[in-house]
Every structure is written in C-alpha cells, then in structure tokens.
Coordinates of C-alpha atoms in Angstrom, one line a residue:
X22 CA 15.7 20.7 -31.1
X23 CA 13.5 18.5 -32.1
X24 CA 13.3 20.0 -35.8
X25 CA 16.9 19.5 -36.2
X26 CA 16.7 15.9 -34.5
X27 CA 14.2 15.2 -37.6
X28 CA 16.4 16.4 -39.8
X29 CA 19.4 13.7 -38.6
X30 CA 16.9 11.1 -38.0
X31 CA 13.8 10.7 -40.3
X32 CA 12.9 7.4 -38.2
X33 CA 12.3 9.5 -35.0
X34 CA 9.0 10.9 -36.3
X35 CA 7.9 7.3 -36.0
X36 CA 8.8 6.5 -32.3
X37 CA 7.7 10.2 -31.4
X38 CA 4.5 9.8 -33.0
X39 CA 2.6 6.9 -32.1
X40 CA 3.5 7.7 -28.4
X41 CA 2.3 11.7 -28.6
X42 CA -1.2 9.8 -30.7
X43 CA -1.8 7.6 -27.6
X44 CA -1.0 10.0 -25.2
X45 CA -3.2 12.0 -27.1
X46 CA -6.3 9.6 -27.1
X47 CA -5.9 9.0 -23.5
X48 CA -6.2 12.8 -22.0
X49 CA -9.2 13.2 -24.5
X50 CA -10.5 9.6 -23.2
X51 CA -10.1 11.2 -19.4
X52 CA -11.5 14.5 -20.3
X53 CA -14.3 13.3 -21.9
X54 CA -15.2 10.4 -19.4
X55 CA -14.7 12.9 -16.3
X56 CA -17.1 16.0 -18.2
X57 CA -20.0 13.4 -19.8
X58 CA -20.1 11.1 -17.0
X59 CA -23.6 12.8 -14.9
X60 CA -21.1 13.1 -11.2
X61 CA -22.9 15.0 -8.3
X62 CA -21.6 16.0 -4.7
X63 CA -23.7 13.6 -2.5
X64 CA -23.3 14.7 1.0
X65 CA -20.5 16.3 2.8
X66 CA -19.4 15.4 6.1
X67 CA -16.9 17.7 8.1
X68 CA -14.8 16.1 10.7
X69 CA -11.5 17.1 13.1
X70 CA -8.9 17.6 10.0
X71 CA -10.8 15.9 7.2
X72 CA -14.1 16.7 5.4
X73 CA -15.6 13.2 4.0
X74 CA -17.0 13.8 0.6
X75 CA -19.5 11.5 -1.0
X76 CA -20.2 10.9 -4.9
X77 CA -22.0 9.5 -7.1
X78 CA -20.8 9.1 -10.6
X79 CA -22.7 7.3 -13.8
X80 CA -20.8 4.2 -14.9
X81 CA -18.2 4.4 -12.8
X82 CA -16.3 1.0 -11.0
X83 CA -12.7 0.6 -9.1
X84 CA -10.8 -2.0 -7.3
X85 CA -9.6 -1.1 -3.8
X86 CA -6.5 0.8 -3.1
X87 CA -7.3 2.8 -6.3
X88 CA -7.6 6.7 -6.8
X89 CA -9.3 9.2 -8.4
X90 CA -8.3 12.9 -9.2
X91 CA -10.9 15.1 -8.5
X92 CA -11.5 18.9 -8.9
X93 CA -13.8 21.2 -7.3
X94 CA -15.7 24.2 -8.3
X95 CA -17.0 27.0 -6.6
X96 CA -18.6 29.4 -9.1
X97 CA -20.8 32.2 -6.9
X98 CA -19.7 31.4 -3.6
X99 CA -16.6 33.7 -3.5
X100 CA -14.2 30.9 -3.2
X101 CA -12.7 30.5 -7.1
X102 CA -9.5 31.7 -6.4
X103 CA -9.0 28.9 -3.2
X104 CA -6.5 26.2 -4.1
X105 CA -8.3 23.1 -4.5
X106 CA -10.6 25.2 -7.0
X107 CA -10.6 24.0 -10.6
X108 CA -7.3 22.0 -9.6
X109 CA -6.9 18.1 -10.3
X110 CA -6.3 16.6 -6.9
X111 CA -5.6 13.0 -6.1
X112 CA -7.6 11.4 -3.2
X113 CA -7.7 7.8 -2.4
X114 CA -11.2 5.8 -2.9
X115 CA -12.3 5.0 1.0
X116 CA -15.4 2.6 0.8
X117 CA -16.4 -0.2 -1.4
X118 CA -18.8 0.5 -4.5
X119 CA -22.3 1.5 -3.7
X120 CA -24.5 0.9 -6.8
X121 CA -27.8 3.1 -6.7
X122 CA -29.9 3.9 -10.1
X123 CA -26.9 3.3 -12.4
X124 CA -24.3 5.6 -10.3
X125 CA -21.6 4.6 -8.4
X126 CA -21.3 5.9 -4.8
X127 CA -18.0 6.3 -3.1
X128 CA -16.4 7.9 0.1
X129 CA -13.0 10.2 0.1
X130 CA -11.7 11.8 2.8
X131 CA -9.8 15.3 1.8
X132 CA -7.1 16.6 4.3
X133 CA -7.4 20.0 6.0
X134 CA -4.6 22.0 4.7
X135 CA -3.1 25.6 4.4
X136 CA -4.5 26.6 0.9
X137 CA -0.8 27.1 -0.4
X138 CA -0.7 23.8 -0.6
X139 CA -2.1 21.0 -2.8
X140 CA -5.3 20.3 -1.1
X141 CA -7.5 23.2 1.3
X142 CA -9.9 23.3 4.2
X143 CA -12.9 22.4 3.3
X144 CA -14.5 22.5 6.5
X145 CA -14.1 26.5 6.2
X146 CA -16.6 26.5 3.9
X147 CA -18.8 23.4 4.0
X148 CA -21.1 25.3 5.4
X149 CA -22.2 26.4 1.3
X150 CA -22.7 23.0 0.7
X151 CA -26.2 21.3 0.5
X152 CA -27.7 18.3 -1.8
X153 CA -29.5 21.6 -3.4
X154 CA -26.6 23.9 -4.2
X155 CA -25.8 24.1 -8.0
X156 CA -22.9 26.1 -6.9
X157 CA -20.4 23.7 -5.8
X158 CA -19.3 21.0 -9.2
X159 CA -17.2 18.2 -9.0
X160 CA -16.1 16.1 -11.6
X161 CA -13.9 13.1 -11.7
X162 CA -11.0 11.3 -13.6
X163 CA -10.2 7.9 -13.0
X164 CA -9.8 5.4 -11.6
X165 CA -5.8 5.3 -11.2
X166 CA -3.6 3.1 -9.5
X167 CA -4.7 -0.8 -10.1
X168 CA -2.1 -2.1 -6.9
X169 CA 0.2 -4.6 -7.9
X170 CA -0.8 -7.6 -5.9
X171 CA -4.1 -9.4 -6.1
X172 CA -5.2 -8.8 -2.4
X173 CA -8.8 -10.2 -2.8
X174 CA -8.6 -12.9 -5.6
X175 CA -4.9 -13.9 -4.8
X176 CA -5.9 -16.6 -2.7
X177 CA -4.3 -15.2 0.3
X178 CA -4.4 -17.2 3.7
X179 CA -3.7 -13.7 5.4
X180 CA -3.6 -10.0 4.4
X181 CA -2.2 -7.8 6.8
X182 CA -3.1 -3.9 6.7
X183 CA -0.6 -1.8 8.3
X184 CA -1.7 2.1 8.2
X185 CA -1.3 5.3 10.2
X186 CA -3.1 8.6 10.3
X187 CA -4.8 9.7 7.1
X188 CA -2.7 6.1 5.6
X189 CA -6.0 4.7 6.6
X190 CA -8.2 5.6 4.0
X191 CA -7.0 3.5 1.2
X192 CA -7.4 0.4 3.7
X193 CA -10.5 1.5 4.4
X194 CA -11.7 0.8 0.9
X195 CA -10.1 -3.0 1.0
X196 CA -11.9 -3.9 4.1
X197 CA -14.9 -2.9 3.0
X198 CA -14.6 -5.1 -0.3
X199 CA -13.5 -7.8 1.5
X200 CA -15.9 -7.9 4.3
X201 CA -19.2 -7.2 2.1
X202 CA -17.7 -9.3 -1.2
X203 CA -15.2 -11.6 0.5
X204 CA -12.4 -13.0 -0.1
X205 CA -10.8 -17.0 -0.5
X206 CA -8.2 -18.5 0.9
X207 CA -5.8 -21.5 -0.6
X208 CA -5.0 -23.1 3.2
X209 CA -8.1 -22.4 5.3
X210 CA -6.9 -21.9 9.1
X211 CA -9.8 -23.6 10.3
X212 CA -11.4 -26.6 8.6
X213 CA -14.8 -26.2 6.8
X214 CA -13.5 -22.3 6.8
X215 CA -12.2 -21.0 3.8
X216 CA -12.6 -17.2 4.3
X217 CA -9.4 -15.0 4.4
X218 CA -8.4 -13.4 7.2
X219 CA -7.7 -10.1 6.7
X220 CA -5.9 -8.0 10.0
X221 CA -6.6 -4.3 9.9
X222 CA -3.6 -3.0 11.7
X223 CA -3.9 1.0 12.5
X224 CA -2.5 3.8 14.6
X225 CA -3.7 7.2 15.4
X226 CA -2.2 9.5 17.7
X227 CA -4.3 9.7 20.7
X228 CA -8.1 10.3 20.7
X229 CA -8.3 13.0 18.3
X230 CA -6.6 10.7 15.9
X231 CA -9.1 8.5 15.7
X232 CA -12.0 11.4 15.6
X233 CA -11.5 11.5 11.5
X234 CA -12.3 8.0 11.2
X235 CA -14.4 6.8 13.8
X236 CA -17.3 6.6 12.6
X237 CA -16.2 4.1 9.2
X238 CA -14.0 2.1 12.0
X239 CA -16.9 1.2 14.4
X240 CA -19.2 0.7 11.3
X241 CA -17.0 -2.5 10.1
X242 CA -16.0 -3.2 13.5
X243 CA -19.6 -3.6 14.4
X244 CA -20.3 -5.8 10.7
X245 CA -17.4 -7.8 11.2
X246 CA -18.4 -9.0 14.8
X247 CA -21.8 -9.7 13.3
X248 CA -21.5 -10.7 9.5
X249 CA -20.7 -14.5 8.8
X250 CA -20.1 -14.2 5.1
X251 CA -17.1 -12.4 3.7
X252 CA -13.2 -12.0 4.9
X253 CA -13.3 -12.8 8.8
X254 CA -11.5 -9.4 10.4
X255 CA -8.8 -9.0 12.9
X256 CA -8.4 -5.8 14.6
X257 CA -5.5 -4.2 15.7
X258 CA -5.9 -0.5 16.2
X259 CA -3.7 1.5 18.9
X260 CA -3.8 4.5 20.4
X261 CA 0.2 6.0 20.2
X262 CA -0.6 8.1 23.8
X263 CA 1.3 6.1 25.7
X264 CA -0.9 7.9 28.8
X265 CA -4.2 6.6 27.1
X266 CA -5.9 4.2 29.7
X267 CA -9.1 4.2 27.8
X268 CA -9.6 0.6 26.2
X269 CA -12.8 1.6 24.7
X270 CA -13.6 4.5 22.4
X271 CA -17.1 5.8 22.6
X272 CA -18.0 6.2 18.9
X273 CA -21.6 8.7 17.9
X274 CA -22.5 6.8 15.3
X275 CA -25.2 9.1 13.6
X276 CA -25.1 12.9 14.4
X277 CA -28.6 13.1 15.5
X278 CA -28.0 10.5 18.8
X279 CA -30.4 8.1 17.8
X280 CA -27.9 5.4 17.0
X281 CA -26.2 4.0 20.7
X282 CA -22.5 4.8 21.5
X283 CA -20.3 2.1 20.0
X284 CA -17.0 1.4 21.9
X285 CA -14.6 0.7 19.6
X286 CA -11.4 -1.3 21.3
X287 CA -7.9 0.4 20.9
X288 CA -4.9 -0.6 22.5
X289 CA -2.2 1.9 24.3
X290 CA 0.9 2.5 22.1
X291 CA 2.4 1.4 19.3
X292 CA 2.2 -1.7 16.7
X293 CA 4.6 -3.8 16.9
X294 CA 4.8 -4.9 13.4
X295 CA 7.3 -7.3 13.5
X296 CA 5.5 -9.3 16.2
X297 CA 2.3 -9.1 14.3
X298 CA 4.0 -10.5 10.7
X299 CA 5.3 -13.6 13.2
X300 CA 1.9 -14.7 13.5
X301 CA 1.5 -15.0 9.3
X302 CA 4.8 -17.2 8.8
X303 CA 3.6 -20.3 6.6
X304 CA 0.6 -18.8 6.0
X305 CA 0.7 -16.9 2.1
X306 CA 0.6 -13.5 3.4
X307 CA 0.2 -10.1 1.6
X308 CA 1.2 -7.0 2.8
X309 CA -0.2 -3.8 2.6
X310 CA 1.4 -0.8 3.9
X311 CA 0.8 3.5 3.9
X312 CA 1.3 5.7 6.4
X313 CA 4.6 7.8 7.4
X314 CA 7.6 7.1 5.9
X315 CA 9.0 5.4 9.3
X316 CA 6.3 3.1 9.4
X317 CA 6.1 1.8 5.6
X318 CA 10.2 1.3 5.7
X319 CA 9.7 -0.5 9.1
X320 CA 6.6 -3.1 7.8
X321 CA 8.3 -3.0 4.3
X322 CA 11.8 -4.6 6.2
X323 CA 9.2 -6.8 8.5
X324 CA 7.7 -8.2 5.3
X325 CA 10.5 -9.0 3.1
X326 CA 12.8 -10.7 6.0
X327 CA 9.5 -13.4 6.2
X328 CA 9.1 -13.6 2.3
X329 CA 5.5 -11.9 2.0
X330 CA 3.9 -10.5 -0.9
X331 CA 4.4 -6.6 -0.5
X332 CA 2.4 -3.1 -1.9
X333 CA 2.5 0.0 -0.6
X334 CA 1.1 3.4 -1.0
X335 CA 2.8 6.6 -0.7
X336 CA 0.8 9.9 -0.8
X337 CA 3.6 11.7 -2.9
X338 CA 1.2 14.7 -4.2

C-alpha cells in the first residue's frame, strides 16, 4: 500500500517521514534512558492484594499523578515464563520523590492478579526477593502522563481527591507532594493562612479494603495532624460496610511492633460526593477523580454541574 501510495503522491514521503524519525528518536530516547539509568529493586513489601515495590532510579524526577512502565525480570528463579516477566506494565507513582545519593526513590503498588492477565501475583513469589538478590531486574520508562490541571501550582483554594480501591494510589502520590512541598492558594480561607486545602476523599470496602493501604494512610494522617507547613489536609475516608461500627482503624505501623497502633478514623458507608463538592462552591476547586467507573462518572457529573476544574484517571491497561 504504502509503495503504491508513493507512487500517486511523492509529497507523502514528507509527512510520513518526519513523524516515523521522531517516533524513532523517542523509543531509542526511552530505551536508552530506561537500560543506562543505574535502577535497583529497593525493598518489597507484600500486602492483602498488592505487593508495594520500592525503587530507586539515577536521575530520575515526576510530577504527581504520573506513571511509569516498568518490567520485571526473573532470570534463575524459575519464574521467566510468568506474565509480568520481561513485559512493560504501567503502574501509577504512589509517594512523592525521595532524593538519596543522586537516585530517586518512589513507591508503586502492583495488583494481585491471575497471570493471564496484564499484571501477576507477586506476593507468590516475593519470598525470592532480598536487597541482595541479583536475580530479580527492574528497569523503568518514564515518566508518562503530566495531568492536565496544575493541582499544586494552580493556585487552588481547594482540591478535592475522590478515589476508591486500588484508585488510591495515584492520590497517594499528590498528598504526599502537597503535604511535604505544599501548595498556595489565591483566596486563603482563613486570614494570615494561605495554604491550600486539599480533601483526601477515599473508599474501601470494609476492613480488608483498607489493609493495602493502611500503612501510607495513617503515615500522612499522622504528618498532617502534626506538620504546620505544607497543604492543610482534610480527611474523608469511609468504610462501604454498611455493618462496620468501628470508627477507628488500628493501623501496625512497622512490622516489627515497635511503632504504637495508630487508629486511623473511617466513617461507615459511602461518600457522598455531591454533598462534599457543596462545601467548595466559590472557592476555585480542582477535581481529581479515579476509582470505578460509577464513581468517576458520579464526581465527574458532581464537578461540572458546580463549574470545577476536572482530571481523572482511568486504569485502562
């Protein structure tokens, strides 16, 4: 086709060119960033459904709400032939940036699934994993995804996070920035106080749901209560049991016990989002939504009825 196409229309090279060239020069730019950059597995950390995976990558930096595909190796442990083995996978970046000796360190969280689909269980096998085993690689592209509003340099009054289940993780990230690097706002809501507010809004789906996570929750909880520089948070996370009488949950914050239980308040039932969006009107409010589809298209109808700035992610991999 496309000989004969040449053939009609000598021009076309042109257009069809300079495209394929760039193209080009950005998979070799990837490639070459993801296999020359030094990256290292720093500590793995299995939970109920997720394994946490921690890395450090030379000259590395990312804006919240970004991604990164990553791809796993497992030469000598019997496991090549899994499916996240020497696959590309997108995961969303789940802390802020951690500088240490020139590296970057960053959190994702990877998914328990079957291994005929995109991602695996990692948990399976975590046990092969130390800080000493040459076996396991990983190596990095990105970061993808810049998000289309300015959530920390905007100049929001309020940003509103409204996440459920695994939806979480990308909000992790942008709570972390904003709590540790802060963030401005144009019309302070209280006067000498110019810090945003930023509203984590979550839901998990009773006790369990909140196992993956609780441990990165009651860490910022416990900041936010304490820190008096960076975004002021509001919480908001509930507990969809509608039988949960718990309003605490006890959170192990270190696996040894040395660190006390932190009890981590969670309402019974469901957000409701529209009532929560009320509170922002004449405020300049940004959005942020991920989670099921239900809930996005719910906050998504919530946010543009009051005329917010709106982003969403949607996990379509």
């Amino acid at each position: 086709v496309f000989p004969l196409a040449w053939v009609h229309y000598p021009s076309l090279m042109i257009f069809m060119v300079i495209p394929l060239f760039l193209y080009l020069v950005d998979v070799f730019g990837r490639h070459a960033t993801a296999f020359c950059s030094a990256t290292r597995l720093v500590a793995v950390d299995t939970r109920p459904g997720v394994t946490k995976l921690t890395i450090s990558k030379k000259n590395f930096t990312f804006e919240p709400l970004q991604y990164v595909l990553v791809k796993l190796s497992f030469e000598g442990t019997g496991l090549q032939g899994a499916a996240c083995a020497n696959q590309w996978h997108p995961f969303s970046i789940a802390s802020r940036c951690f500088k240490k000796d020139g590296s970057a360190e960053f959190s994702l969280f990877v998914k328990d699934m079957s291994q005929q689909k995109t991602s695996c269980n990692l948990s399976s096998f975590s046990h092969l994993v130390t800080n000493a085993n040459p076996n396991w690689g990983v190596q990095i592209q990105g970061p993808f995804g810049s998000p289309s509003l300015p959530f920390l340099t905007g100049g929001y009054d309020r940003i509103v996070l409204c996440t459920g289940g695994v939806g979480i993780t990308p909000a992790l990230a942008l709570v972390d920035h904003a709590l540790h690097e802060g963030c401005r706002a144009t019309e302070p809501v209280q006067e000498g106080e110019d810090r945003c507010v930023v509203m984590m809004a979550w839901s998990g789906r009773g006790d369990e749901g909140f196992a993956p996570f609780a441990k990165e929750l009651a860490g910022l909880h416990k900041a936010s209560s304490t820190k008096s520089t960076g975004a002021r948070i509001q919480w908001e996370l509930h507990n969809t049991e509608k039988q949960t009488t718990k309003q605490y949950l006890e959170v192990q914050q270190s696996d040894d016990g040395e660190d006390p239980v932190y009890e981590l308040p969670v309402k019974a039932g469901r957000p409701d989002w529209e009532k929560l969006l009320a509170e922002c009107v004449g405020m300049k409010t940004a959005v942020f939504a991920c989670g099921p589809a239900a809930l996005v298209d719910d906050v998504e109808n919530a946010a543009f009825s009051r005329n917010f700035d709106f982003h969403k992610e949607v996990f379509m991999f």
